[in-house]
Amino acid sequence: MSTLKIKPWGLMIALVLLLVACNPDDDNVDPTKVENVVHKAIFDVMNDWYYWNDEMPKDVSFGGTMSNQEFLEQLRFTPLDRQGWTYITTQEAFRAAFTGQVSGVHGFRMAMDQNERLFIASVLKTGPAGQDGWQRGWQILEINGKAIAEFRNSSGSYSIDTGPNQIGISNTFKFKLPDGTETTRTITKEAFSANSVAFENVYEIQGKKIGYWVYESFRASPNVSPTKSLEVENSFNYFISEGIDELIIDLRYNGGGSVDVARQVMNYIIPASADDRTAFVYRHNRKQSTNNRTVNFNKEGSLSLDKVVFITARGSASASELIINSLKPYLDVTIIGDNTYGKPVGQFPLSSFSRTLVENNVEVVPVTFSLANVRGEADFFEGFKPDALVGDDLTKNWGDVNEARLAAALNVITSGSTSARMMSNYYSPKWEMIDQFEGLEKEFPMF
C-alpha cells in the first residue's frame, strides 16, 4: 500500500560513491573498511521511517560487498515484516507499477486445485495472454515441455518458472481446455498497461439486482489528479446505472496497491450515514508520530448498501484487507473463500528523503505505517477468517454462477447462509501464487 506523493530531488546520473581513506582503485583496499554511502543512506531513512525502527540492529557495518537488497534484509524485523514486504526497487519501477505500467510479463495469474492441477486463474485483457484469448479455467499441462509435477520443490510446494521478467522472453504452454481439447501456445513477455477489473456483471435473482465485481489490483490511472482509478469509477457508475441492491466484491487474487484507490472504492460502498466519518487511521513509528492522521470517508454515488460480500483467499492482501477492516464497523460484511494474507501494514517510498538515494536511483520501500479502523483494530497479521470456507473452483470462468465461491456468495445474499454442501469442496492448495513473489511484484503478482 502506498500513498506518498513523491517530490524527489532532480534525477541525475551518478555513480555509487564510496568514501575511502585511500585510492579506491587500489587492489589492496579491504572492502569491509570502505563505507558504502548508499548503504548508509538506506540505514538513515530506515532509522527515521521504518515502522519497527526500534527493532533494527544498532551495530551495522557500512562496508562489505553485499547488494542493496542484502543490506536491507539485515535491517528487517523478521517476526512481523514478512519476506518481500520491505524491498529495494527503482523510482521508475515503483511509479510505473502503481499506475499499471507493467513490463516483461505475459499478463496472467495461475492457481492450483486440490489435485495439484495448475490452471489459469485470471487473465489481464490488455496483456499478451489476454490478446491471445487465454481464459480462466484452462488447465496448464506443460510449460516449455515440462510437466507441472516437475516444478515441485523439496518442500513439497512448487516453484513455477517462466524465466526473468524481461521483454522478449518467450514461453510455450500446453493447455487442456474445458471442452477436453488441447492447445499449445507460445507467448512473449511484453510491456503494456494493465487493467485491474477482470469481470463485472449484474444478476437478477429472486427480485434482487446483485452486482458482482472481480477486482485484482488497486492501481491508480496514470496522469489523473487527484489520485484515483478511472476503472473503479466506470465500474461503480455501471452498478449505479443498473440500480443494484447487493454487491459481491471478489478480491481472491488482489495483492493490494494504492491506499488512495482503496479509499475511492470504499467511498462508493459506504452508506450515506458514514459520510465524513473515520475510514482509517495512519499509525507511524514513534519518531514520526506527528504524521499520524485520520482519513474520513467521502461518499460517492448513490449506492445504498446495507451489506457487502467479499470473496477472498491467501492472495487477498494489504489494500484488499484494508477495505474489509475499514467497512466492518459500518456495514454487514460477509467473507467467503479462504483466509486473507494478513498484511495490516503499508509502505511508501523513501528516496525523496535522501539525495544519495535519488542520485543513485535507489528506491527504498519499507513498511512505514499500519492502518487501524475506527475501532482501533489494526493488527490482523493472521489475516481475516472467512465466514464460510469455500474452495477456489478453477475449472469455471469468471461470472459462472456455478463457480463455487460465487455460488456461495449468491446463496448468502438470497438465503442468508451457505450450505454445508457448498463448503464441502474447501481445500488448501499446495502452492499459492503470492508466495512465489517478493518486493514490488508481491503487491501486483502475475506471470
Short mmCIF file of C-alpha atoms in Angstrom, two decimals:
data_model
loop_
_atom_site.label_atom_id
_atom_site.label_comp_id
_atom_site.label_asym_id
_atom_site.label_seq_id
_atom_site.Cartn_x
_atom_site.Cartn_y
_atom_site.Cartn_z
CA MET A 1 0.00 0.00 0.00
CA SER A 2 1.31 3.42 -0.82
CA THR A 3 0.05 6.99 -0.59
CA LEU A 4 3.03 9.34 -0.55
CA LYS A 5 3.22 11.83 -3.42
CA ILE A 6 6.89 11.73 -4.37
CA LYS A 7 8.63 15.06 -4.96
CA PRO A 8 12.21 13.84 -5.42
CA TRP A 9 15.35 15.79 -5.98
CA GLY A 10 16.04 16.16 -9.71
CA LEU A 11 17.06 12.79 -11.10
CA MET A 12 20.75 12.69 -12.03
CA ILE A 13 23.03 10.08 -13.47
CA ALA A 14 25.63 9.29 -10.82
CA LEU A 15 27.99 6.60 -9.75
CA VAL A 16 27.72 5.00 -6.35
CA LEU A 17 30.13 6.99 -4.22
CA LEU A 18 32.49 5.22 -1.87
CA LEU A 19 34.12 7.27 0.85
CA VAL A 20 37.59 5.86 1.31
CA ALA A 21 40.70 6.87 3.14
CA CYS A 22 42.87 5.79 0.20
CA ASN A 23 42.68 5.23 -3.57
CA PRO A 24 39.58 3.05 -4.29
CA ASP A 25 41.33 1.57 -7.31
CA ASP A 26 43.98 0.05 -5.08
CA ASP A 27 43.56 -3.74 -5.20
CA ASN A 28 44.74 -3.94 -1.60
CA VAL A 29 41.81 -1.95 -0.23
CA ASP A 30 39.83 -4.01 2.30
CA PRO A 31 36.15 -3.69 1.19
CA THR A 32 34.97 -4.19 4.76
CA LYS A 33 36.70 -0.91 5.69
CA VAL A 34 35.13 1.12 2.87
CA GLU A 35 31.95 2.99 3.71
CA ASN A 36 29.21 2.49 1.13
CA VAL A 37 27.26 5.73 1.25
CA VAL A 38 24.19 4.17 -0.37
CA HIS A 39 24.01 1.61 2.44
CA LYS A 40 24.42 4.42 4.95
CA ALA A 41 21.58 6.34 3.26
CA ILE A 42 19.37 3.23 3.35
CA PHE A 43 20.06 2.85 7.06
CA ASP A 44 19.33 6.52 7.77
CA VAL A 45 15.92 6.59 6.06
CA MET A 46 15.01 3.25 7.63
CA ASN A 47 16.02 4.55 11.05
CA ASP A 48 13.71 7.52 10.55
CA TRP A 49 10.69 5.88 8.90
CA TYR A 50 10.69 2.09 9.28
CA TYR A 51 7.64 1.05 11.28
CA TRP A 52 9.74 -1.22 13.50
CA ASN A 53 12.81 1.04 13.64
CA ASP A 54 13.26 0.33 17.36
CA GLU A 55 13.89 -3.32 16.42
CA MET A 56 16.63 -2.55 13.88
CA PRO A 57 20.16 -3.72 14.74
CA LYS A 58 22.27 -0.94 16.23
CA ASP A 59 25.70 -2.23 15.20
CA VAL A 60 25.65 -2.21 11.40
CA SER A 61 28.67 -2.22 9.11
CA PHE A 62 28.50 0.01 6.05
CA GLY A 63 31.44 -1.74 4.41
CA GLY A 64 31.49 -5.01 2.51
CA THR A 65 30.24 -6.08 -0.87
CA MET A 66 26.61 -7.08 -0.25
CA SER A 67 23.92 -5.79 -2.57
CA ASN A 68 21.49 -3.06 -1.51
CA GLN A 69 18.72 -5.63 -1.01
CA GLU A 70 21.02 -7.86 1.05
CA PHE A 71 21.94 -4.87 3.20
CA LEU A 72 18.27 -4.02 3.65
CA GLU A 73 17.47 -7.60 4.64
CA GLN A 74 19.64 -7.38 7.75
CA LEU A 75 17.59 -4.40 8.96
CA ARG A 76 14.16 -6.07 8.68
CA PHE A 77 12.20 -7.05 11.81
CA THR A 78 11.54 -10.56 10.59
CA PRO A 79 8.98 -11.67 13.24
CA LEU A 80 6.38 -9.35 11.65
CA ASP A 81 7.93 -7.95 8.47
CA ARG A 82 7.49 -10.92 6.14
CA GLN A 83 9.82 -11.74 3.29
CA GLY A 84 9.19 -9.39 0.38
CA TRP A 85 7.29 -6.64 2.21
CA THR A 86 10.28 -4.32 2.64
CA TYR A 87 12.22 -4.04 -0.58
CA ILE A 88 14.53 -2.13 -2.91
CA THR A 89 13.49 -1.07 -6.41
CA THR A 90 13.99 1.93 -8.68
CA GLN A 91 11.96 5.11 -8.69
CA GLU A 92 10.71 4.46 -12.23
CA ALA A 93 9.63 0.90 -11.47
CA PHE A 94 7.70 1.97 -8.37
CA ARG A 95 5.80 4.74 -10.14
CA ALA A 96 5.05 2.51 -13.11
CA ALA A 97 3.70 -0.37 -11.02
CA PHE A 98 1.22 1.76 -9.09
CA THR A 99 -0.25 3.15 -12.31
CA GLY A 100 -0.43 -0.20 -14.10
CA GLN A 101 2.56 0.20 -16.42
CA VAL A 102 3.97 -3.33 -16.36
CA SER A 103 6.89 -4.74 -18.31
CA GLY A 104 8.31 -8.16 -19.04
CA VAL A 105 5.25 -10.29 -18.24
CA HIS A 106 2.68 -12.37 -20.12
CA GLY A 107 -0.20 -10.89 -18.11
CA PHE A 108 -1.93 -13.79 -16.38
CA ARG A 109 -2.22 -15.47 -12.98
CA MET A 110 -2.06 -19.15 -12.04
CA ALA A 111 -3.57 -21.21 -9.22
CA MET A 112 -3.56 -24.84 -8.13
CA ASP A 113 -6.53 -27.04 -7.23
CA GLN A 114 -6.86 -29.78 -4.61
CA ASN A 115 -5.46 -32.37 -7.01
CA GLU A 116 -2.35 -30.26 -7.69
CA ARG A 117 -3.54 -29.39 -11.17
CA LEU A 118 -2.40 -25.96 -12.35
CA PHE A 119 -4.89 -23.61 -14.01
CA ILE A 120 -5.04 -20.15 -15.48
CA ALA A 121 -6.73 -18.26 -12.65
CA SER A 122 -7.18 -14.91 -14.37
CA VAL A 123 -6.02 -13.07 -17.47
CA LEU A 124 -5.35 -9.38 -17.97
CA LYS A 125 -7.29 -8.38 -21.06
CA THR A 126 -4.67 -5.84 -22.12
CA GLY A 127 -1.67 -8.19 -21.88
CA PRO A 128 -0.21 -10.72 -24.34
CA ALA A 129 -2.18 -13.62 -22.81
CA GLY A 130 -5.46 -11.70 -22.97
CA GLN A 131 -4.78 -10.62 -26.52
CA ASP A 132 -4.15 -14.27 -27.42
CA GLY A 133 -7.56 -15.26 -26.00
CA TRP A 134 -6.48 -17.13 -22.87
CA GLN A 135 -9.23 -17.75 -20.29
CA ARG A 136 -9.65 -18.63 -16.65
CA GLY A 137 -10.41 -22.36 -16.46
CA TRP A 138 -7.74 -23.56 -18.87
CA GLN A 139 -5.63 -26.29 -17.27
CA ILE A 140 -1.87 -25.92 -17.76
CA LEU A 141 -0.39 -29.31 -18.64
CA GLU A 142 3.16 -28.28 -19.54
CA ILE A 143 5.42 -25.23 -19.52
CA ASN A 144 8.20 -25.39 -22.10
CA GLY A 145 7.69 -29.14 -22.42
CA LYS A 146 7.99 -29.69 -18.67
CA ALA A 147 5.08 -31.35 -16.84
CA ILE A 148 3.77 -29.41 -13.84
CA ALA A 149 4.85 -32.16 -11.41
CA GLU A 150 8.45 -31.43 -12.42
CA PHE A 151 8.19 -27.95 -10.85
CA ARG A 152 7.63 -29.46 -7.39
CA ASN A 153 10.39 -28.42 -4.99
CA SER A 154 12.00 -30.14 -2.00
CA SER A 155 9.49 -28.61 0.44
CA GLY A 156 6.57 -30.24 -1.38
CA SER A 157 5.34 -26.97 -2.85
CA TYR A 158 6.11 -25.68 -6.33
CA SER A 159 8.39 -23.14 -7.99
CA ILE A 160 6.75 -22.25 -11.29
CA ASP A 161 9.45 -20.93 -13.61
CA THR A 162 8.66 -18.74 -16.62
CA GLY A 163 12.04 -17.02 -16.72
CA PRO A 164 13.01 -13.45 -15.85
CA ASN A 165 10.59 -10.56 -16.18
CA GLN A 166 12.13 -9.19 -19.36
CA ILE A 167 10.57 -8.06 -22.62
CA GLY A 168 11.15 -10.64 -25.33
CA ILE A 169 11.26 -13.75 -23.10
CA SER A 170 9.08 -16.47 -24.67
CA ASN A 171 7.42 -19.49 -23.09
CA THR A 172 5.40 -22.33 -24.56
CA PHE A 173 2.33 -23.58 -22.68
CA LYS A 174 0.30 -26.69 -23.32
CA PHE A 175 -3.33 -26.41 -22.17
CA LYS A 176 -6.32 -28.64 -21.69
CA LEU A 177 -9.44 -26.62 -22.43
CA PRO A 178 -12.80 -27.00 -20.65
CA ASP A 179 -14.20 -28.95 -23.63
CA GLY A 180 -11.41 -31.55 -23.27
CA THR A 181 -9.38 -30.48 -26.30
CA GLU A 182 -5.72 -29.46 -26.03
CA THR A 183 -3.86 -26.49 -27.45
CA THR A 184 -0.26 -25.30 -27.36
CA ARG A 185 0.55 -21.60 -27.34
CA THR A 186 3.89 -19.78 -27.44
CA ILE A 187 3.76 -16.30 -25.97
CA THR A 188 6.28 -13.49 -25.44
CA LYS A 189 6.62 -11.18 -22.45
CA GLU A 190 5.85 -7.55 -23.27
CA ALA A 191 5.22 -4.13 -21.73
CA PHE A 192 1.62 -2.92 -21.50
CA SER A 193 -0.90 -1.01 -19.40
CA ALA A 194 -2.53 -3.47 -17.00
CA ASN A 195 -6.26 -3.49 -16.36
CA SER A 196 -7.50 -4.14 -12.80
CA VAL A 197 -11.12 -5.15 -13.38
CA ALA A 198 -11.26 -8.78 -14.50
CA PHE A 199 -15.05 -9.06 -14.62
CA GLU A 200 -18.24 -7.20 -13.74
CA ASN A 201 -21.86 -8.18 -14.09
CA VAL A 202 -25.31 -7.78 -12.57
CA TYR A 203 -27.51 -10.80 -11.78
CA GLU A 204 -31.24 -10.61 -11.17
CA ILE A 205 -32.14 -13.33 -8.67
CA GLN A 206 -35.31 -13.52 -6.58
CA GLY A 207 -36.19 -9.94 -7.35
CA LYS A 208 -32.76 -8.61 -6.33
CA LYS A 209 -30.17 -6.99 -8.54
CA ILE A 210 -26.79 -8.30 -7.42
CA GLY A 211 -23.57 -6.70 -8.63
CA TYR A 212 -20.50 -8.92 -8.98
CA TRP A 213 -17.10 -7.25 -9.30
CA VAL A 214 -13.77 -9.06 -9.75
CA TYR A 215 -11.09 -6.55 -8.84
CA GLU A 216 -7.45 -7.61 -8.97
CA SER A 217 -5.20 -4.65 -8.09
CA PHE A 218 -5.59 -1.21 -6.56
CA ARG A 219 -3.82 0.75 -9.29
CA ALA A 220 -4.30 4.44 -9.98
CA SER A 221 -4.87 5.68 -13.51
CA PRO A 222 -1.80 7.49 -14.87
CA ASN A 223 -1.82 11.29 -15.18
CA VAL A 224 -5.02 11.68 -13.16
CA SER A 225 -5.24 14.10 -10.25
CA PRO A 226 -6.28 13.63 -7.51
CA THR A 227 -5.09 10.02 -7.40
CA LYS A 228 -7.87 7.66 -8.44
CA SER A 229 -8.75 4.79 -10.78
CA LEU A 230 -10.92 5.52 -13.79
CA GLU A 231 -11.67 1.77 -13.95
CA VAL A 232 -13.15 1.93 -10.45
CA GLU A 233 -15.18 4.99 -11.41
CA ASN A 234 -16.51 3.29 -14.53
CA SER A 235 -17.41 0.08 -12.70
CA PHE A 236 -19.37 1.82 -9.98
CA ASN A 237 -21.13 4.09 -12.46
CA TYR A 238 -22.22 0.86 -14.17
CA PHE A 239 -23.53 -0.62 -10.91
CA ILE A 240 -25.29 2.66 -10.08
CA SER A 241 -26.91 2.79 -13.52
CA GLU A 242 -28.13 -0.79 -13.05
CA GLY A 243 -29.61 0.07 -9.66
CA ILE A 244 -28.03 -2.84 -7.77
CA ASP A 245 -29.41 -3.81 -4.37
CA GLU A 246 -26.48 -6.03 -3.30
CA LEU A 247 -22.77 -6.24 -4.07
CA ILE A 248 -20.19 -9.05 -4.19
CA ILE A 249 -16.53 -7.97 -4.43
CA ASP A 250 -14.09 -10.68 -5.50
CA LEU A 251 -10.57 -9.96 -4.21
CA ARG A 252 -9.20 -13.52 -4.26
CA TYR A 253 -6.06 -12.61 -6.26
CA ASN A 254 -5.77 -8.95 -5.24
CA GLY A 255 -2.41 -8.37 -3.52
CA GLY A 256 -3.03 -4.69 -2.80
CA GLY A 257 -1.79 -1.40 -4.19
CA SER A 258 -2.75 2.22 -3.65
CA VAL A 259 -4.46 3.26 -0.41
CA ASP A 260 -5.98 6.22 -2.26
CA VAL A 261 -7.70 3.86 -4.70
CA ALA A 262 -8.85 1.63 -1.83
CA ARG A 263 -10.48 4.68 -0.24
CA GLN A 264 -12.09 5.52 -3.60
CA VAL A 265 -13.70 2.07 -3.66
CA MET A 266 -14.91 2.42 -0.07
CA ASN A 267 -16.47 5.79 -0.77
CA TYR A 268 -18.80 4.20 -3.33
CA ILE A 269 -19.80 1.40 -0.93
CA ILE A 270 -20.39 3.13 2.40
CA PRO A 271 -23.90 4.13 3.45
CA ALA A 272 -24.67 7.83 3.38
CA SER A 273 -24.74 7.77 7.20
CA ALA A 274 -20.95 7.08 7.21
CA ASP A 275 -20.10 10.15 5.14
CA ASP A 276 -17.31 12.20 6.77
CA ARG A 277 -16.79 9.57 9.46
CA THR A 278 -13.49 7.79 10.12
CA ALA A 279 -12.41 5.37 7.40
CA PHE A 280 -8.99 4.50 8.80
CA VAL A 281 -6.13 5.95 10.84
CA TYR A 282 -2.47 6.04 9.81
CA ARG A 283 -0.10 4.96 12.59
CA HIS A 284 3.65 5.53 12.21
CA ASN A 285 6.64 4.80 14.44
CA ARG A 286 7.33 6.97 17.48
CA LYS A 287 9.73 9.24 15.59
CA GLN A 288 7.06 10.00 13.01
CA SER A 289 4.02 10.07 15.29
CA THR A 290 3.27 13.65 14.24
CA ASN A 291 2.41 12.19 10.82
CA ASN A 292 -0.36 10.02 12.29
CA ARG A 293 -3.64 11.12 10.79
CA THR A 294 -7.26 10.14 10.36
CA VAL A 295 -8.77 9.71 6.91
CA ASN A 296 -12.53 10.14 6.59
CA PHE A 297 -14.99 8.72 4.10
CA ASN A 298 -16.35 10.97 1.38
CA LYS A 299 -19.49 9.32 -0.01
CA GLU A 300 -19.51 8.91 -3.79
CA GLY A 301 -22.50 7.99 -5.92
CA SER A 302 -25.97 6.87 -4.93
CA LEU A 303 -25.50 3.21 -3.98
CA SER A 304 -27.37 2.37 -0.79
CA LEU A 305 -25.99 -0.89 0.60
CA ASP A 306 -26.58 -2.44 3.99
CA LYS A 307 -24.10 -5.26 3.43
CA VAL A 308 -21.34 -6.42 1.13
CA VAL A 309 -19.97 -9.91 0.46
CA PHE A 310 -16.25 -10.33 -0.12
CA ILE A 311 -14.63 -13.31 -1.82
CA THR A 312 -11.09 -13.74 -0.52
CA ALA A 313 -8.09 -16.06 -0.47
CA ARG A 314 -4.47 -16.03 0.64
CA GLY A 315 -3.81 -13.79 -2.36
CA SER A 316 -6.04 -11.08 -0.81
CA ALA A 317 -3.60 -8.76 0.93
CA SER A 318 -2.81 -5.23 2.01
CA ALA A 319 -5.30 -2.76 0.47
CA SER A 320 -7.78 -5.64 0.00
CA GLU A 321 -7.72 -6.25 3.75
CA LEU A 322 -7.84 -2.50 4.44
CA ILE A 323 -11.22 -2.27 2.71
CA ILE A 324 -12.65 -5.16 4.71
CA ASN A 325 -11.31 -3.81 8.00
CA SER A 326 -12.50 -0.25 7.36
CA LEU A 327 -16.02 -1.22 6.28
CA LYS A 328 -16.75 -3.74 9.05
CA PRO A 329 -17.83 -1.09 11.59
CA TYR A 330 -20.34 0.41 9.15
CA LEU A 331 -21.75 -2.48 7.11
CA ASP A 332 -22.74 -6.12 7.43
CA VAL A 333 -19.60 -7.73 5.96
CA THR A 334 -19.53 -11.41 4.98
CA ILE A 335 -16.35 -13.15 3.79
CA ILE A 336 -16.48 -16.20 1.52
CA GLY A 337 -13.50 -18.30 0.41
CA ASP A 338 -10.25 -18.61 2.32
CA ASN A 339 -8.19 -16.79 4.94
CA THR A 340 -6.71 -13.50 3.72
CA TYR A 341 -2.95 -12.94 3.71
CA GLY A 342 -2.54 -10.87 6.88
CA LYS A 343 -0.82 -7.58 5.96
CA PRO A 344 -2.19 -4.77 8.13
CA VAL A 345 0.74 -2.50 7.26
CA GLY A 346 1.75 -0.44 4.28
CA GLN A 347 4.70 1.24 2.61
CA PHE A 348 5.68 4.37 0.83
CA PRO A 349 8.95 5.10 -0.99
CA LEU A 350 11.68 6.98 0.87
CA SER A 351 14.14 8.18 -1.78
CA SER A 352 12.73 11.70 -1.63
CA PHE A 353 14.23 11.99 1.88
CA SER A 354 17.77 11.27 0.65
CA ARG A 355 19.76 12.98 -2.10
CA THR A 356 22.12 9.99 -2.16
CA LEU A 357 19.28 7.57 -2.94
CA VAL A 358 17.88 9.84 -5.65
CA GLU A 359 21.27 10.31 -7.30
CA ASN A 360 21.81 6.55 -7.38
CA ASN A 361 18.23 5.71 -8.44
CA VAL A 362 17.67 3.54 -5.38
CA GLU A 363 14.10 3.41 -4.12
CA VAL A 364 13.72 2.05 -0.59
CA VAL A 365 10.18 0.86 0.12
CA PRO A 366 9.92 -0.41 3.71
CA VAL A 367 6.91 -0.93 5.92
CA THR A 368 6.27 2.57 7.24
CA PHE A 369 2.77 2.56 8.73
CA SER A 370 -0.15 0.49 9.91
CA LEU A 371 -3.81 1.28 9.33
CA ALA A 372 -6.44 0.98 12.04
CA ASN A 373 -10.19 1.17 11.55
CA VAL A 374 -12.48 3.43 13.57
CA ARG A 375 -12.49 0.84 16.39
CA GLY A 376 -8.70 0.83 16.57
CA GLU A 377 -8.48 -2.66 15.05
CA ALA A 378 -5.22 -3.00 13.12
CA ASP A 379 -3.02 -5.98 13.94
CA PHE A 380 -4.57 -8.73 11.82
CA PHE A 381 -1.27 -10.38 10.89
CA GLU A 382 -3.04 -13.74 10.70
CA GLY A 383 -5.48 -12.38 8.13
CA PHE A 384 -9.29 -12.41 8.21
CA LYS A 385 -11.03 -15.74 8.58
CA PRO A 386 -13.94 -16.29 6.21
CA ASP A 387 -17.48 -16.82 7.43
CA ALA A 388 -17.61 -19.76 5.01
CA LEU A 389 -14.58 -21.75 3.83
CA VAL A 390 -15.11 -22.46 0.12
CA GLY A 391 -12.51 -23.78 -2.34
CA ASP A 392 -11.40 -21.98 -5.50
CA ASP A 393 -13.30 -23.54 -8.40
CA LEU A 394 -10.65 -23.16 -11.08
CA THR A 395 -12.48 -25.12 -13.77
CA LYS A 396 -15.02 -22.33 -14.31
CA ASN A 397 -14.60 -18.89 -15.84
CA TRP A 398 -15.47 -15.60 -14.18
CA GLY A 399 -19.18 -14.99 -13.82
CA ASP A 400 -20.30 -18.62 -13.95
CA VAL A 401 -22.97 -18.82 -11.24
CA ASN A 402 -21.96 -22.45 -10.62
CA GLU A 403 -18.39 -21.44 -9.69
CA ALA A 404 -18.16 -22.49 -6.04
CA ARG A 405 -17.22 -19.19 -4.42
CA LEU A 406 -19.59 -17.06 -6.48
CA ALA A 407 -22.39 -19.59 -5.90
CA ALA A 408 -21.77 -19.43 -2.14
CA ALA A 409 -21.77 -15.63 -2.16
CA LEU A 410 -25.02 -15.51 -4.12
CA ASN A 411 -26.52 -18.01 -1.68
CA VAL A 412 -25.61 -15.83 1.28
CA ILE A 413 -27.45 -12.92 -0.33
CA THR A 414 -30.53 -14.87 -1.39
CA SER A 415 -30.93 -17.21 1.60
CA GLY A 416 -28.76 -15.70 4.32
CA SER A 417 -26.36 -18.64 4.63
CA THR A 418 -24.05 -21.04 2.82
CA SER A 419 -24.95 -24.71 2.72
CA ALA A 420 -22.68 -27.45 4.05
CA ARG A 421 -22.56 -28.86 0.54
CA MET A 422 -21.04 -25.64 -0.79
CA MET A 423 -18.42 -25.67 1.96
CA SER A 424 -17.53 -29.34 1.49
CA ASN A 425 -15.31 -28.56 -1.51
CA TYR A 426 -12.85 -26.49 0.54
CA TYR A 427 -9.15 -27.27 0.14
CA SER A 428 -5.86 -25.58 0.97
CA PRO A 429 -3.70 -25.56 -2.16
CA LYS A 430 -0.09 -26.81 -2.13
CA TRP A 431 1.02 -23.68 -3.98
CA GLU A 432 -0.16 -20.08 -3.76
CA MET A 433 1.00 -17.62 -6.39
CA ILE A 434 1.55 -14.74 -3.95
CA ASP A 435 4.17 -16.76 -2.06
CA GLN A 436 6.39 -17.03 -5.13
CA PHE A 437 6.86 -13.28 -5.49
CA GLU A 438 8.76 -10.70 -3.46
CA GLY A 439 9.03 -6.93 -3.32
CA LEU A 440 7.06 -4.85 -5.80
CA GLU A 441 5.94 -7.99 -7.67
CA LYS A 442 4.33 -9.37 -4.48
CA GLU A 443 1.89 -6.47 -4.41
CA PHE A 444 0.95 -6.99 -8.07
CA PRO A 445 1.69 -10.70 -8.71
CA MET A 446 1.42 -12.01 -12.26
CA PHE A 447 3.35 -14.09 -14.76
#
